[in-house]
PDB file of C-alpha atoms and ligand atoms in Angstrom:
ATOM      1  CA  UNK A1042      48.583 -12.717 -14.525  1.00 85.00           C
ATOM      2  CA  UNK A1043      47.044 -14.288 -17.590  1.00 96.00           C
ATOM      3  CA  UNK A1044      48.495 -14.618 -21.075  1.00 98.00           C
ATOM      4  CA  UNK A1045      46.411 -12.448 -23.384  1.00 98.00           C
ATOM      5  CA  UNK A1046      45.096 -14.320 -26.428  1.00 98.00           C
ATOM      6  CA  UNK A1047      45.846 -11.721 -29.074  1.00 98.00           C
ATOM      7  CA  UNK A1048      43.145 -12.116 -31.712  1.00 98.00           C
ATOM      8  CA  UNK A1049      44.204  -9.080 -33.674  1.00 98.00           C
ATOM      9  CA  UNK A1050      47.717 -10.409 -34.176  1.00 98.00           C
ATOM     10  CA  UNK A1051      46.701 -14.034 -34.785  1.00 98.00           C
ATOM     11  CA  UNK A1052      44.019 -12.984 -37.268  1.00 98.00           C
ATOM     12  CA  UNK A1053      46.633 -11.041 -39.242  1.00 98.00           C
ATOM     13  CA  UNK A1054      48.977 -14.059 -39.185  1.00 98.00           C
ATOM     14  CA  UNK A1055      46.200 -16.248 -40.606  1.00 98.00           C
ATOM     15  CA  UNK A1056      45.345 -13.569 -43.160  1.00 98.00           C
ATOM     16  CA  UNK A1057      48.992 -13.460 -44.264  1.00 98.00           C
ATOM     17  CA  UNK A1058      48.923 -17.251 -44.728  1.00 98.00           C
ATOM     18  CA  UNK A1059      45.763 -16.912 -46.818  1.00 98.00           C
ATOM     19  CA  UNK A1060      47.266 -14.101 -48.906  1.00 98.00           C
ATOM     20  CA  UNK A1061      50.165 -16.404 -49.856  1.00 98.00           C
ATOM     21  CA  UNK A1062      47.703 -19.126 -50.894  1.00 98.00           C
ATOM     22  CA  UNK A1063      45.803 -16.599 -53.016  1.00 98.00           C
ATOM     23  CA  UNK A1064      48.933 -15.453 -54.832  1.00 98.00           C
ATOM     24  CA  UNK A1065      49.874 -19.104 -55.461  1.00 98.00           C
ATOM     25  CA  UNK A1066      46.422 -19.644 -56.976  1.00 97.00           C
ATOM     26  CA  UNK A1067      46.787 -16.597 -59.200  1.00 97.00           C
ATOM     27  CA  UNK A1068      50.203 -17.781 -60.411  1.00 98.00           C
ATOM     28  CA  UNK A1069      48.561 -21.040 -61.461  1.00 97.00           C
ATOM     29  CA  UNK A1070      45.920 -19.095 -63.387  1.00 96.00           C
ATOM     30  CA  UNK A1071      43.170 -19.907 -60.882  1.00 96.00           C
ATOM     31  CA  UNK A1072      40.501 -17.432 -59.854  1.00 95.00           C
ATOM     32  CA  UNK A1073      40.543 -15.053 -56.885  1.00 97.00           C
ATOM     33  CA  UNK A1074      38.208 -16.070 -54.057  1.00 98.00           C
ATOM     34  CA  UNK A1075      35.086 -13.905 -54.122  1.00 98.00           C
ATOM     35  CA  UNK A1076      32.997 -13.287 -50.984  1.00 98.00           C
ATOM     36  CA  UNK A1077      29.682 -11.442 -50.991  1.00 98.00           C
ATOM     37  CA  UNK A1078      27.898 -10.053 -47.949  1.00 98.00           C
ATOM     38  CA  UNK A1079      24.285  -8.963 -47.658  1.00 98.00           C
ATOM     39  CA  UNK A1080      23.528  -6.288 -45.078  1.00 98.00           C
ATOM     40  CA  UNK A1081      19.887  -5.414 -44.441  1.00 98.00           C
ATOM     41  CA  UNK A1082      19.064  -2.220 -42.538  1.00 97.00           C
ATOM     42  CA  UNK A1083      21.086   0.281 -40.567  1.00 95.00           C
ATOM     43  CA  UNK A1084      22.223  -1.559 -37.419  1.00 94.00           C
ATOM     44  CA  UNK A1085      25.446   0.183 -36.369  1.00 92.00           C
ATOM     45  CA  UNK A1086      27.257  -2.907 -35.075  1.00 92.00           C
ATOM     46  CA  UNK A1087      26.344  -4.974 -38.144  1.00 96.00           C
ATOM     47  CA  UNK A1088      27.604  -2.206 -40.435  1.00 95.00           C
ATOM     48  CA  UNK A1089      30.932  -2.192 -38.561  1.00 93.00           C
ATOM     49  CA  UNK A1090      31.295  -5.988 -38.738  1.00 95.00           C
ATOM     50  CA  UNK A1091      30.506  -6.156 -42.448  1.00 97.00           C
ATOM     51  CA  UNK A1092      32.887  -3.287 -43.205  1.00 96.00           C
ATOM     52  CA  UNK A1093      35.637  -5.182 -41.336  1.00 96.00           C
ATOM     53  CA  UNK A1094      34.916  -8.326 -43.382  1.00 97.00           C
ATOM     54  CA  UNK A1095      35.116  -6.412 -46.668  1.00 97.00           C
ATOM     55  CA  UNK A1096      38.357  -4.712 -45.599  1.00 97.00           C
ATOM     56  CA  UNK A1097      39.894  -8.064 -44.669  1.00 98.00           C
ATOM     57  CA  UNK A1098      38.985  -9.417 -48.132  1.00 98.00           C
ATOM     58  CA  UNK A1099      40.974  -6.591 -49.718  1.00 98.00           C
ATOM     59  CA  UNK A1100      43.901  -7.282 -47.422  1.00 98.00           C
ATOM     60  CA  UNK A1101      44.235 -10.922 -48.482  1.00 98.00           C
ATOM     61  CA  UNK A1102      43.551 -10.289 -52.166  1.00 98.00           C
ATOM     62  CA  UNK A1103      39.977 -11.584 -52.404  1.00 98.00           C
ATOM     63  CA  UNK A1104      37.271  -9.970 -54.433  1.00 98.00           C
ATOM     64  CA  UNK A1105      34.316  -8.804 -52.333  1.00 98.00           C
ATOM     65  CA  UNK A1106      30.810  -7.596 -53.052  1.00 98.00           C
ATOM     66  CA  UNK A1107      28.727  -5.777 -50.466  1.00 98.00           C
ATOM     67  CA  UNK A1108      24.983  -5.738 -51.062  1.00 98.00           C
ATOM     68  CA  UNK A1109      23.286  -3.131 -48.883  1.00 98.00           C
ATOM     69  CA  UNK A1110      19.509  -3.362 -48.670  1.00 98.00           C
ATOM     70  CA  UNK A1111      17.135  -1.007 -46.843  1.00 98.00           C
ATOM     71  CA  UNK A1112      15.401  -1.927 -43.561  1.00 98.00           C
ATOM     72  CA  UNK A1113      12.069  -2.137 -45.413  1.00 98.00           C
ATOM     73  CA  UNK A1114      13.321  -4.940 -47.711  1.00 98.00           C
ATOM     74  CA  UNK A1115      10.689  -7.690 -47.819  1.00 98.00           C
ATOM     75  CA  UNK A1116      11.442 -11.335 -47.145  1.00 98.00           C
ATOM     76  CA  UNK A1117      10.604 -12.083 -50.778  1.00 98.00           C
ATOM     77  CA  UNK A1118      13.054  -9.436 -52.047  1.00 98.00           C
ATOM     78  CA  UNK A1119      15.816 -10.816 -49.843  1.00 98.00           C
ATOM     79  CA  UNK A1120      15.064 -14.323 -51.081  1.00 98.00           C
ATOM     80  CA  UNK A1121      15.487 -13.117 -54.661  1.00 98.00           C
ATOM     81  CA  UNK A1122      18.897 -11.603 -53.795  1.00 98.00           C
ATOM     82  CA  UNK A1123      19.982 -14.923 -52.318  1.00 98.00           C
ATOM     83  CA  UNK A1124      18.899 -16.826 -55.398  1.00 98.00           C
ATOM     84  CA  UNK A1125      20.938 -14.411 -57.499  1.00 98.00           C
ATOM     85  CA  UNK A1126      24.053 -15.082 -55.398  1.00 98.00           C
ATOM     86  CA  UNK A1127      23.406 -18.845 -55.466  1.00 98.00           C
ATOM     87  CA  UNK A1128      23.327 -18.709 -59.272  1.00 98.00           C
ATOM     88  CA  UNK A1129      26.198 -16.250 -59.746  1.00 98.00           C
ATOM     89  CA  UNK A1130      29.204 -18.371 -60.694  1.00 96.00           C
ATOM     90  CA  UNK A1131      31.684 -15.607 -59.860  1.00 97.00           C
ATOM     91  CA  UNK A1132      30.634 -15.656 -56.149  1.00 98.00           C
ATOM     92  CA  UNK A1133      32.315 -18.483 -54.212  1.00 98.00           C
ATOM     93  CA  UNK A1134      30.710 -17.827 -50.853  1.00 98.00           C
ATOM     94  CA  UNK A1135      28.362 -15.354 -49.225  1.00 98.00           C
ATOM     95  CA  UNK A1136      26.914 -14.382 -45.882  1.00 98.00           C
ATOM     96  CA  UNK A1137      23.758 -12.679 -44.737  1.00 98.00           C
ATOM     97  CA  UNK A1138      24.706 -10.541 -41.761  1.00 98.00           C
ATOM     98  CA  UNK A1139      22.519 -11.279 -38.722  1.00 97.00           C
ATOM     99  CA  UNK A1140      20.352 -10.162 -37.026  1.00 96.00           C
ATOM    100  CA  UNK A1141      17.825  -9.463 -39.782  1.00 98.00           C
ATOM    101  CA  UNK A1142      14.912  -7.037 -39.289  1.00 98.00           C
ATOM    102  CA  UNK A1143      12.141  -8.728 -37.293  1.00 97.00           C
ATOM    103  CA  UNK A1144       9.729  -8.973 -40.255  1.00 98.00           C
ATOM    104  CA  UNK A1145      12.116 -11.407 -41.976  1.00 98.00           C
ATOM    105  CA  UNK A1146      12.272 -15.090 -40.982  1.00 98.00           C
ATOM    106  CA  UNK A1147      15.984 -15.760 -40.418  1.00 97.00           C
ATOM    107  CA  UNK A1148      15.729 -19.536 -40.734  1.00 97.00           C
ATOM    108  CA  UNK A1149      13.829 -19.300 -43.997  1.00 98.00           C
ATOM    109  CA  UNK A1150      16.608 -17.125 -45.396  1.00 98.00           C
ATOM    110  CA  UNK A1151      19.461 -19.308 -44.132  1.00 98.00           C
ATOM    111  CA  UNK A1152      17.855 -22.428 -45.593  1.00 98.00           C
ATOM    112  CA  UNK A1153      17.782 -20.835 -49.023  1.00 98.00           C
ATOM    113  CA  UNK A1154      21.573 -20.348 -49.140  1.00 98.00           C
ATOM    114  CA  UNK A1155      23.379 -22.913 -51.320  1.00 98.00           C
ATOM    115  CA  UNK A1156      25.193 -25.053 -48.690  1.00 98.00           C
ATOM    116  CA  UNK A1157      28.327 -25.007 -50.890  1.00 98.00           C
ATOM    117  CA  UNK A1158      28.387 -21.190 -50.645  1.00 98.00           C
ATOM    118  CA  UNK A1159      27.339 -21.025 -46.974  1.00 98.00           C
ATOM    119  CA  UNK A1160      30.676 -19.806 -45.610  1.00 98.00           C
ATOM    120  CA  UNK A1161      29.026 -18.896 -42.279  1.00 98.00           C
ATOM    121  CA  UNK A1162      28.212 -22.590 -41.818  1.00 98.00           C
ATOM    122  CA  UNK A1163      24.643 -21.768 -40.727  1.00 98.00           C
ATOM    123  CA  UNK A1164      22.696 -23.946 -43.193  1.00 98.00           C
ATOM    124  CA  UNK A1165      21.081 -27.015 -41.520  1.00 98.00           C
ATOM    125  CA  UNK A1166      23.005 -29.274 -43.930  1.00 98.00           C
ATOM    126  CA  UNK A1167      26.320 -27.793 -42.791  1.00 98.00           C
ATOM    127  CA  UNK A1168      25.323 -27.888 -39.111  1.00 98.00           C
ATOM    128  CA  UNK A1169      24.446 -31.567 -39.606  1.00 98.00           C
ATOM    129  CA  UNK A1170      27.795 -32.227 -41.251  1.00 98.00           C
ATOM    130  CA  UNK A1171      29.539 -30.496 -38.349  1.00 97.00           C
ATOM    131  CA  UNK A1172      27.715 -32.715 -35.828  1.00 96.00           C
ATOM    132  CA  UNK A1173      28.743 -35.824 -37.806  1.00 96.00           C
ATOM    133  CA  UNK A1174      32.345 -34.606 -38.115  1.00 95.00           C
ATOM    134  CA  UNK A1175      32.166 -34.499 -41.923  1.00 96.00           C
ATOM    135  CA  UNK A1176      34.044 -31.884 -43.983  1.00 96.00           C
ATOM    136  CA  UNK A1177      32.018 -28.652 -43.885  1.00 97.00           C
ATOM    137  CA  UNK A1178      32.179 -24.920 -43.222  1.00 98.00           C
ATOM    138  CA  UNK A1179      32.408 -24.489 -39.463  1.00 98.00           C
ATOM    139  CA  UNK A1180      30.605 -21.390 -38.124  1.00 98.00           C
ATOM    140  CA  UNK A1181      33.130 -18.557 -38.086  1.00 97.00           C
ATOM    141  CA  UNK A1182      33.135 -17.572 -34.412  1.00 98.00           C
ATOM    142  CA  UNK A1183      33.356 -21.115 -32.978  1.00 98.00           C
ATOM    143  CA  UNK A1184      36.028 -21.958 -35.547  1.00 98.00           C
ATOM    144  CA  UNK A1185      37.971 -18.815 -34.584  1.00 98.00           C
ATOM    145  CA  UNK A1186      37.892 -19.971 -30.954  1.00 98.00           C
ATOM    146  CA  UNK A1187      39.189 -23.442 -31.936  1.00 98.00           C
ATOM    147  CA  UNK A1188      42.000 -21.726 -33.829  1.00 98.00           C
ATOM    148  CA  UNK A1189      42.927 -19.746 -30.697  1.00 97.00           C
ATOM    149  CA  UNK A1190      43.104 -22.946 -28.640  1.00 98.00           C
ATOM    150  CA  UNK A1191      45.150 -24.698 -31.345  1.00 98.00           C
ATOM    151  CA  UNK A1192      47.677 -21.968 -32.045  1.00 98.00           C
ATOM    152  CA  UNK A1193      48.276 -21.195 -28.373  1.00 98.00           C
ATOM    153  CA  UNK A1194      48.525 -24.985 -27.771  1.00 98.00           C
ATOM    154  CA  UNK A1195      45.958 -24.888 -24.962  1.00 98.00           C
ATOM    155  CA  UNK A1196      45.192 -28.312 -23.531  1.00 98.00           C
ATOM    156  CA  UNK A1197      41.513 -29.220 -23.905  1.00 98.00           C
ATOM    157  CA  UNK A1198      41.585 -33.008 -23.629  1.00 98.00           C
ATOM    158  CA  UNK A1199      39.534 -34.219 -20.666  1.00 98.00           C
ATOM    159  CA  UNK A1200      39.084 -30.650 -19.419  1.00 98.00           C
ATOM    160  CA  UNK A1201      35.878 -29.271 -17.959  1.00 98.00           C
ATOM    161  CA  UNK A1202      34.573 -26.751 -20.489  1.00 99.00           C
ATOM    162  CA  UNK A1203      31.641 -24.537 -19.563  1.00 99.00           C
ATOM    163  CA  UNK A1204      29.829 -22.606 -22.263  1.00 98.00           C
ATOM    164  CA  UNK A1205      27.506 -19.777 -21.260  1.00 98.00           C
ATOM    165  CA  UNK A1206      24.819 -19.038 -23.857  1.00 98.00           C
ATOM    166  CA  UNK A1207      23.136 -21.411 -26.333  1.00 98.00           C
ATOM    167  CA  UNK A1208      22.796 -19.278 -29.480  1.00 97.00           C
ATOM    168  CA  UNK A1209      22.781 -20.936 -32.895  1.00 96.00           C
ATOM    169  CA  UNK A1210      25.787 -18.818 -33.898  1.00 96.00           C
ATOM    170  CA  UNK A1211      28.128 -19.497 -30.979  1.00 98.00           C
ATOM    171  CA  UNK A1212      27.096 -21.418 -27.843  1.00 98.00           C
ATOM    172  CA  UNK A1213      25.328 -24.351 -29.401  1.00 98.00           C
ATOM    173  CA  UNK A1214      27.915 -25.179 -32.134  1.00 98.00           C
ATOM    174  CA  UNK A1215      30.745 -24.499 -29.672  1.00 98.00           C
ATOM    175  CA  UNK A1216      29.358 -27.144 -27.311  1.00 98.00           C
ATOM    176  CA  UNK A1217      29.393 -29.701 -30.125  1.00 98.00           C
ATOM    177  CA  UNK A1218      32.905 -28.801 -31.283  1.00 98.00           C
ATOM    178  CA  UNK A1219      34.447 -28.874 -27.808  1.00 98.00           C
ATOM    179  CA  UNK A1220      32.939 -32.307 -27.153  1.00 98.00           C
ATOM    180  CA  UNK A1221      34.191 -33.885 -30.414  1.00 96.00           C
ATOM    181  CA  UNK A1222      36.769 -36.660 -30.370  1.00 96.00           C
ATOM    182  CA  UNK A1223      39.313 -34.299 -31.868  1.00 93.00           C
ATOM    183  CA  UNK A1224      41.824 -31.629 -30.853  1.00 96.00           C
ATOM    184  CA  UNK A1225      40.878 -28.966 -29.896  1.00 97.00           C
ATOM    185  CA  UNK A1226      37.994 -30.770 -28.271  1.00 97.00           C
ATOM    186  CA  UNK A1227      37.654 -33.911 -26.198  1.00 98.00           C
ATOM    187  CA  UNK A1228      36.472 -31.731 -23.322  1.00 98.00           C
ATOM    188  CA  UNK A1229      33.657 -32.540 -20.935  1.00 98.00           C
ATOM    189  CA  UNK A1230      31.183 -29.866 -21.954  1.00 98.00           C
ATOM    190  CA  UNK A1231      28.472 -28.171 -19.921  1.00 98.00           C
ATOM    191  CA  UNK A1232      26.196 -25.890 -21.952  1.00 98.00           C
ATOM    192  CA  UNK A1233      24.572 -23.337 -19.633  1.00 98.00           C
ATOM    193  CA  UNK A1234      21.855 -20.766 -20.364  1.00 97.00           C
ATOM    194  CA  UNK A1235      19.299 -18.423 -18.826  1.00 94.00           C
ATOM    195  CA  UNK A1236      17.483 -21.290 -17.037  1.00 97.00           C
ATOM    196  CA  UNK A1237      20.631 -22.773 -15.479  1.00 98.00           C
ATOM    197  CA  UNK A1238      20.170 -22.857 -11.699  1.00 97.00           C
ATOM    198  CA  UNK A1239      23.647 -23.051 -10.204  1.00 97.00           C
ATOM    199  CA  UNK A1240      25.816 -21.266 -12.744  1.00 98.00           C
ATOM    200  CA  UNK A1241      28.414 -20.048 -10.249  1.00 98.00           C
ATOM    201  CA  UNK A1242      29.021 -23.558  -8.880  1.00 98.00           C
ATOM    202  CA  UNK A1243      29.342 -24.937 -12.407  1.00 98.00           C
ATOM    203  CA  UNK A1244      31.745 -22.179 -13.472  1.00 98.00           C
ATOM    204  CA  UNK A1245      33.921 -22.660 -10.392  1.00 98.00           C
ATOM    205  CA  UNK A1246      34.702 -26.206 -11.595  1.00 98.00           C
ATOM    206  CA  UNK A1247      35.553 -25.125 -15.149  1.00 99.00           C
ATOM    207  CA  UNK A1248      39.017 -25.337 -16.727  1.00 99.00           C
ATOM    208  CA  UNK A1249      37.773 -23.459 -19.801  1.00 99.00           C
ATOM    209  CA  UNK A1250      34.885 -20.952 -19.897  1.00 99.00           C
ATOM    210  CA  UNK A1251      33.456 -19.658 -23.150  1.00 99.00           C
ATOM    211  CA  UNK A1252      31.012 -16.785 -22.561  1.00 98.00           C
ATOM    212  CA  UNK A1253      28.661 -15.746 -25.363  1.00 98.00           C
ATOM    213  CA  UNK A1254      25.826 -13.975 -23.642  1.00 96.00           C
ATOM    214  CA  UNK A1255      25.891 -10.312 -24.626  1.00 95.00           C
ATOM    215  CA  UNK A1256      25.737  -9.116 -21.000  1.00 97.00           C
ATOM    216  CA  UNK A1257      28.567  -6.681 -20.244  1.00 97.00           C
ATOM    217  CA  UNK A1258      30.935  -7.811 -17.448  1.00 98.00           C
ATOM    218  CA  UNK A1259      28.656 -10.728 -16.483  1.00 98.00           C
ATOM    219  CA  UNK A1260      31.455 -13.139 -15.502  1.00 98.00           C
ATOM    220  CA  UNK A1261      33.198 -11.964 -12.346  1.00 98.00           C
ATOM    221  CA  UNK A1262      36.296 -13.187 -10.477  1.00 98.00           C
ATOM    222  CA  UNK A1263      34.257 -14.938  -7.735  1.00 98.00           C
ATOM    223  CA  UNK A1264      32.790 -17.239 -10.435  1.00 98.00           C
ATOM    224  CA  UNK A1265      36.090 -18.701 -11.694  1.00 98.00           C
ATOM    225  CA  UNK A1266      38.925 -20.830 -10.332  1.00 98.00           C
ATOM    226  CA  UNK A1267      42.629 -20.040 -10.574  1.00 98.00           C
ATOM    227  CA  UNK A1268      44.222 -21.000 -13.887  1.00 98.00           C
ATOM    228  CA  UNK A1269      40.976 -20.954 -15.890  1.00 98.00           C
ATOM    229  CA  UNK A1270      41.066 -20.289 -19.666  1.00 99.00           C
ATOM    230  CA  UNK A1271      38.598 -17.523 -20.561  1.00 99.00           C
ATOM    231  CA  UNK A1272      37.153 -16.947 -24.025  1.00 98.00           C
ATOM    232  CA  UNK A1273      34.966 -13.824 -24.128  1.00 98.00           C
ATOM    233  CA  UNK A1274      32.666 -13.658 -27.147  1.00 98.00           C
ATOM    234  CA  UNK A1275      30.549 -10.753 -25.854  1.00 96.00           C
ATOM    235  CA  UNK A1276      30.895  -7.361 -27.475  1.00 95.00           C
ATOM    236  CA  UNK A1277      28.373  -4.754 -26.359  1.00 94.00           C
ATOM    237  CA  UNK A1278      28.371  -1.039 -27.080  1.00 93.00           C
ATOM    238  CA  UNK A1279      28.112   0.812 -23.768  1.00 94.00           C
ATOM    239  CA  UNK A1280      27.491   4.579 -23.732  1.00 95.00           C
ATOM    240  CA  UNK A1281      30.644   6.515 -22.905  1.00 95.00           C
ATOM    241  CA  UNK A1282      30.686  10.265 -23.372  1.00 95.00           C
ATOM    242  CA  UNK A1283      34.463  10.405 -23.028  1.00 95.00           C
ATOM    243  CA  UNK A1284      34.754   8.587 -26.377  1.00 94.00           C
ATOM    244  CA  UNK A1285      34.567  10.337 -29.727  1.00 92.00           C
ATOM    245  CA  UNK A1286      31.920   7.936 -31.052  1.00 92.00           C
ATOM    246  CA  UNK A1287      29.965   8.037 -27.762  1.00 94.00           C
ATOM    247  CA  UNK A1288      30.454   4.373 -26.793  1.00 95.00           C
ATOM    248  CA  UNK A1289      33.010   1.788 -25.769  1.00 94.00           C
ATOM    249  CA  UNK A1290      33.043  -1.950 -26.426  1.00 95.00           C
ATOM    250  CA  UNK A1291      32.608  -4.194 -23.394  1.00 96.00           C
ATOM    251  CA  UNK A1292      32.864  -7.993 -23.215  1.00 97.00           C
ATOM    252  CA  UNK A1293      30.894 -10.465 -21.103  1.00 98.00           C
ATOM    253  CA  UNK A1294      33.828 -10.814 -18.687  1.00 98.00           C
ATOM    254  CA  UNK A1295      34.936  -8.401 -15.966  1.00 98.00           C
ATOM    255  CA  UNK A1296      38.388  -8.383 -17.496  1.00 98.00           C
ATOM    256  CA  UNK A1297      40.387  -6.502 -14.831  1.00 98.00           C
ATOM    257  CA  UNK A1298      39.545  -8.930 -12.041  1.00 98.00           C
ATOM    258  CA  UNK A1299      39.128 -12.207 -13.980  1.00 98.00           C
ATOM    259  CA  UNK A1300      42.464 -11.749 -15.785  1.00 98.00           C
ATOM    260  CA  UNK A1301      44.221 -11.878 -12.416  1.00 98.00           C
ATOM    261  CA  UNK A1302      43.013 -15.463 -11.882  1.00 98.00           C
ATOM    262  CA  UNK A1303      43.038 -16.777 -15.468  1.00 98.00           C
ATOM    263  CA  UNK A1304      45.905 -18.557 -17.240  1.00 98.00           C
ATOM    264  CA  UNK A1305      44.721 -17.318 -20.664  1.00 98.00           C
ATOM    265  CA  UNK A1306      42.107 -14.689 -21.519  1.00 98.00           C
ATOM    266  CA  UNK A1307      40.813 -12.968 -24.647  1.00 98.00           C
ATOM    267  CA  UNK A1308      40.494  -9.176 -24.599  1.00 98.00           C
ATOM    268  CA  UNK A1309      37.508  -7.212 -25.958  1.00 98.00           C
ATOM    269  CA  UNK A1310      37.990  -5.754 -28.498  1.00 96.00           C
ATOM    270  CA  UNK A1311      40.892  -7.537 -30.205  1.00 98.00           C
ATOM    271  CA  UNK A1312      40.074 -11.090 -29.112  1.00 98.00           C
ATOM    272  CA  UNK A1313      37.431 -13.306 -30.670  1.00 98.00           C
ATOM    273  CA  UNK A1314      36.142 -10.652 -33.143  1.00 97.00           C
ATOM    274  CA  UNK A1315      39.176 -10.609 -35.454  1.00 98.00           C
ATOM    275  CA  UNK A1316      39.388 -14.414 -35.291  1.00 98.00           C
ATOM    276  CA  UNK A1317      35.832 -14.641 -36.648  1.00 98.00           C
ATOM    277  CA  UNK A1318      36.993 -12.713 -39.693  1.00 98.00           C
ATOM    278  CA  UNK A1319      40.018 -14.978 -40.207  1.00 98.00           C
ATOM    279  CA  UNK A1320      37.716 -18.027 -40.123  1.00 98.00           C
ATOM    280  CA  UNK A1321      35.308 -16.501 -42.610  1.00 98.00           C
ATOM    281  CA  UNK A1322      38.189 -15.864 -45.003  1.00 98.00           C
ATOM    282  CA  UNK A1323      39.464 -19.433 -44.539  1.00 98.00           C
ATOM    283  CA  UNK A1324      35.981 -20.806 -45.281  1.00 98.00           C
ATOM    284  CA  UNK A1325      35.778 -18.612 -48.378  1.00 98.00           C
ATOM    285  CA  UNK A1326      39.047 -19.975 -49.760  1.00 98.00           C
ATOM    286  CA  UNK A1327      37.766 -23.500 -49.097  1.00 98.00           C
ATOM    287  CA  UNK A1328      34.516 -22.674 -50.923  1.00 98.00           C
ATOM    288  CA  UNK A1329      36.577 -21.466 -53.882  1.00 97.00           C
ATOM    289  CA  UNK A1330      38.583 -24.700 -53.903  1.00 95.00           C
ATOM    290  CA  UNK A1331      35.332 -26.727 -53.911  1.00 90.00           C
ATOM    291  CA  UNK A1332      34.566 -25.297 -57.321  1.00 79.00           C
ATOM    292  CA  UNK A1333      37.972 -26.442 -58.677  1.00 65.00           C
ATOM    293  CA  UNK A1334      38.365 -23.202 -60.652  1.00 57.00           C
TER     294      UNK A1334
HETATM  295  N1  LIG B1174      26.083 -11.735 -36.548  1.00 76.53           N
HETATM  296  C1  LIG B1174      26.880 -11.985 -35.478  1.00 76.53           C
HETATM  297  N2  LIG B1174      27.831 -12.901 -35.790  1.00 76.53           N
HETATM  298  C2  LIG B1174      27.621 -13.239 -37.082  1.00 76.53           C
HETATM  299  C3  LIG B1174      28.281 -14.137 -37.967  1.00 76.53           C
HETATM  300  O1  LIG B1174      29.246 -14.834 -37.638  1.00 76.53           O
HETATM  301  N3  LIG B1174      27.760 -14.201 -39.221  1.00 76.53           N
HETATM  302  C4  LIG B1174      26.679 -13.470 -39.613  1.00 76.53           C
HETATM  303  N4  LIG B1174      26.234 -13.612 -40.851  1.00 76.53           N
HETATM  304  N5  LIG B1174      26.041 -12.637 -38.807  1.00 76.53           N
HETATM  305  C5  LIG B1174      26.514 -12.524 -37.549  1.00 76.53           C
END
């Protein structure tokens, strides 16, 4: 039976560490970190994620500002909001929750964010710095996964790491980070996607599998070898009338059967999700330090 990678607990541990750093800053007369989040539209999952980020800010003693904009917000209006945050000296870092409504060009928006305030690490300048191994803001979900591997002391050096899904937010940066000459990293990485022909064969050779696909229970026990490390990034709302809110959260891994073969596995919920928040808070403190205030 696998060891469960407890993201909820580890995220709180990291948050406690950050809270101590914040109180040390305040004692020295330095400013509180201040994170802003822009949420456009009414997507239920996005609302939940942003609310969790704001709540975590309170927990660690950061200031937070939530900017809620209606679905009909134009690209131009959103661009103006971003310029305001770029120029607002009180805001250390900010995020634009994705996905954006389809009439808004996501890349255009991301490229407008001041790279020094881009605590999601999505700006091309920060992605470039990540690739070159320069100091930067690492994207929150991949960084949360690295933190899991580090704190649970999971061996990655020379291991076969298979990543399923090539999104800009998770799969693609994860492939770069796991291949770096660094711990956690130094793995032999295979980045798979919807056009991959022999996914099962590839997965059966993997020591570490990171699934970020958004397809509930996609990875089954027949696709993995004994002792595999499983990181499940998927979190899909599946209708469930027995639940008060009418849905339950399901990962990309068939947990009950895969956990019997795995050495380590993340649960959903309570795995990668909370770690993403811990990373965002860490990036925000680092953004605050950049300003030397
Ligand atoms: N949507 C899903 N994950 C993320 C994330 O890490 N940051 C932002 N801004 N939007 C997301």
